[in-house]
XYZ file of C-alpha atoms in Angstrom:
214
model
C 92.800 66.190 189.140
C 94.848 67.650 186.066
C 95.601 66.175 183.183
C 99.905 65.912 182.713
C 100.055 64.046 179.487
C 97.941 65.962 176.971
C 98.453 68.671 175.077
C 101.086 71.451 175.735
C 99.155 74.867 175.980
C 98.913 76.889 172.945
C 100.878 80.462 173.072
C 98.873 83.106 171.024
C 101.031 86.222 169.366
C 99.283 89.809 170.648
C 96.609 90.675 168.034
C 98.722 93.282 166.730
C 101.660 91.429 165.226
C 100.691 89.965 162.383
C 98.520 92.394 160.756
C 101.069 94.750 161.480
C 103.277 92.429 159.568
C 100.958 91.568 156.864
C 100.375 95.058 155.905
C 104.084 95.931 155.733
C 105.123 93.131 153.454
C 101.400 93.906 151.309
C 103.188 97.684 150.983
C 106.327 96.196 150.003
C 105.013 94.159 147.523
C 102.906 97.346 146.382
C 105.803 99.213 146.295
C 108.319 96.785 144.318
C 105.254 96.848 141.738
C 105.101 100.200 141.049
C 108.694 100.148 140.837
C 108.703 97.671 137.784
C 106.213 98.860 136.122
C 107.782 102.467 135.866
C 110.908 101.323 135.024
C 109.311 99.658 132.145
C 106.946 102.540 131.121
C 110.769 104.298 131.075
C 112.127 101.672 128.852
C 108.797 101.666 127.193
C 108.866 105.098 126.227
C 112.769 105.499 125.472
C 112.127 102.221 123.000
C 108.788 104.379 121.465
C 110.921 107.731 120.586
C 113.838 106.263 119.344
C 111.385 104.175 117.460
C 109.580 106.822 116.069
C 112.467 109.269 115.717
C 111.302 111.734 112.784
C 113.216 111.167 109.577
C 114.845 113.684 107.611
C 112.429 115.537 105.008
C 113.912 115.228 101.706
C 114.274 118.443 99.067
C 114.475 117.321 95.267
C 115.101 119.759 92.433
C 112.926 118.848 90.065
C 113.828 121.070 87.043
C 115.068 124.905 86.750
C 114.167 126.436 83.243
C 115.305 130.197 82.799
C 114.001 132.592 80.498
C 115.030 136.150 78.921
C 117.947 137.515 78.089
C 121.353 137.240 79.598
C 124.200 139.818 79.390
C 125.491 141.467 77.003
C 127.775 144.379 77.801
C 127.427 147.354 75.478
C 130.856 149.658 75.491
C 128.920 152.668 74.245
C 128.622 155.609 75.051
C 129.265 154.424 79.105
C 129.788 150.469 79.778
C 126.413 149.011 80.720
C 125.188 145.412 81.076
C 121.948 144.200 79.531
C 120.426 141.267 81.544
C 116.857 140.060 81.871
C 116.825 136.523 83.029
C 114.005 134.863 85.294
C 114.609 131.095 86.946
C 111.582 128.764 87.142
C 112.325 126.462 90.197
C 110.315 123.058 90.839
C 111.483 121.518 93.931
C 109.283 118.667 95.080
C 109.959 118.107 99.091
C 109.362 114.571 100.343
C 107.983 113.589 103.803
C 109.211 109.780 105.247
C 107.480 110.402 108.510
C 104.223 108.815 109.256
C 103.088 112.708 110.761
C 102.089 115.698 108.562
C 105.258 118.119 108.040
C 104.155 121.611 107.878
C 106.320 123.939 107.021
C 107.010 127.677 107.295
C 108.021 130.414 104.198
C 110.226 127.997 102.279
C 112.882 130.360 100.439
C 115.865 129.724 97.889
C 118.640 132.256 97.374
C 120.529 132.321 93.814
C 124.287 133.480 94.619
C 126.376 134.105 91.179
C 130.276 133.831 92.084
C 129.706 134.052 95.747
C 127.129 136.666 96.055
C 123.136 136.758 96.298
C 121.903 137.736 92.920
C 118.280 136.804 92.891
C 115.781 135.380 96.074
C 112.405 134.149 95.914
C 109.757 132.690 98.342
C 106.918 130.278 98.692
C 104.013 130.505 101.431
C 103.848 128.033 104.249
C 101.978 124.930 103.412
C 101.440 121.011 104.819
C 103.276 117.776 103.550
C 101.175 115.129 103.970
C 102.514 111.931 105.812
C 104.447 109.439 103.667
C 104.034 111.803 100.961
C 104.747 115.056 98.702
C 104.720 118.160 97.455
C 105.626 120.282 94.730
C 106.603 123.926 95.313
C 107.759 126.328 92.391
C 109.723 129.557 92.950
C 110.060 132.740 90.302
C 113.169 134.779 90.840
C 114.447 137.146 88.692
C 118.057 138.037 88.275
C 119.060 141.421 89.619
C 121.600 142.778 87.036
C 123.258 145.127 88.976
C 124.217 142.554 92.052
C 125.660 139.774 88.780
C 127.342 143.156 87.796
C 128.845 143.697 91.522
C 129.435 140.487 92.120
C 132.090 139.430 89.239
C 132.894 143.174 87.757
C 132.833 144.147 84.057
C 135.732 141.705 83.514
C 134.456 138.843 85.002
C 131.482 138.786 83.533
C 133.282 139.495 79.986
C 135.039 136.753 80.496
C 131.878 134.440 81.323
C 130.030 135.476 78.716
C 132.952 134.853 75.867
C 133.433 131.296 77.977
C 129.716 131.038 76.767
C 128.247 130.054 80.123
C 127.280 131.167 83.554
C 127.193 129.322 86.668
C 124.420 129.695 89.547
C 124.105 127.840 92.769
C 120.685 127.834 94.327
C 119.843 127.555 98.052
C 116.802 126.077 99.199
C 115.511 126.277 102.956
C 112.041 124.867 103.950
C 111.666 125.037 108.044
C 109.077 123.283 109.710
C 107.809 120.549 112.680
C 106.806 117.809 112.940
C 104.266 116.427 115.646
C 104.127 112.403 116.337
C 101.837 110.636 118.337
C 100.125 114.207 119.065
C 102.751 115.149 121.500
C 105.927 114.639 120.180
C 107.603 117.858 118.177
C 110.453 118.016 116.464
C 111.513 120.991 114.463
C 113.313 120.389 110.900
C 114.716 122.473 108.441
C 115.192 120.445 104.881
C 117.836 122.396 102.500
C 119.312 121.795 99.141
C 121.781 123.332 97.406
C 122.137 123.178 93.420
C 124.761 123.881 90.881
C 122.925 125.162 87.704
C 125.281 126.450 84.440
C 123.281 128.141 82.011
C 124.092 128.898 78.271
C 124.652 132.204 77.838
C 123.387 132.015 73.866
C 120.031 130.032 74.926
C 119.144 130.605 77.763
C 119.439 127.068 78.806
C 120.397 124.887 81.578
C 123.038 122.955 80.507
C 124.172 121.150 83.683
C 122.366 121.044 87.213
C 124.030 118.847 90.636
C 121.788 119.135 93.898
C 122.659 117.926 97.069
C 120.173 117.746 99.969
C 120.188 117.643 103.660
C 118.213 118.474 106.855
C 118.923 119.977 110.087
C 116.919 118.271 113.084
């Protein structure tokens, strides 16, 4: 005799449902995971570089002292200019970033009215981080480019005016590496307005401005 009021018989799900199931929504979840945690490596890493963006190195004239003689123009028998005049450059280059800057050949041009009357260059050397350096340049006026550049009567007419104007170019390339893989390349310039007595020999006025191309 049966039994009517117990109870109601159990229905079982085939053995491959659920785990089929199970593993899908585990993958899923595994998925979704990964997901978030490499969109916030991304954001991570975009928040790290603009973080540690290099900074601009910084150029500083320090002083310029000349030496020698500058021109004098003797009429006799043929025109001819005298002119023996050497610049002494100290330009101390600052690094902000927390990475060693090394630089390549750093190099400064002298123009006189527009043209390049003198050039000089330094070796390539390191800047530590946070810190400085001093470099010094020795470049020696080329008399017959001051002579080209302004003519007989322009340079009469500085040397009665009693002074001479000079602009000096500095360019020191170089990279940067942070973190060990990120490299940036950077160029720090300066430019400098230097007048010069023409009876001394001294600099009588300098004005520098600096910049850097990243």
């Amino acid at each position: 005799m049966s039994e009517s009021g117990g109870m109601p018989p159990q229905r079982h799900c085939p053995h491959h449902g659920p785990p089929k199931l199970r593993r899908r929504r585990v993958l899923l979840c595994l998925a979704f995971t990964v997901l978030v945690l490499l969109l916030l490596a991304a954001a991570a890493a975009i928040a790290l570089l603009a973080v540690i963006r290099p900074r601009d190195p910084v150029t500083e004239l320090l002083s310029v002292n000349a030496t020698g003689v500058l021109p004098s123009v003797v009429p006799l028998p043929t025109v001819s200019v005298q002119l023996n005049v050497t610049f002494l450059l100290v330009v101390r280059v600052r690094n902000p970033n927390p990475a060693a800057f090394r630089h390549g050949t750093a190099t400064t041009s002298l123009y006189y009215r527009g043209a390049v009357v003198g050039y000089g260059e330094v070796p390539a050397g390191t800047v530590p981080s946070r810190g400085a350096a001093i470099v010094r340049m020795n470049m020696t006026v080329q008399a017959d480019r001051v002579v080209a550049a302004a003519g007989i009567g322009g340079l009469i007419a500085d040397v009665l005016a009693g002074e001479m104007e000079f602009e000096a170019r500095t360019e020191v390339p170089g990279t940067v590496v942070l973190l060990g893989f990120v490299k940036r390349s950077v160029e720090a310039r300066s430019t400098c307005r230097v007048v010069v007595g023409v009876a001394d020999v001294k600099v009588r006025r300098q004005e520098c401005h600096n910049e850097a191309k990243l």
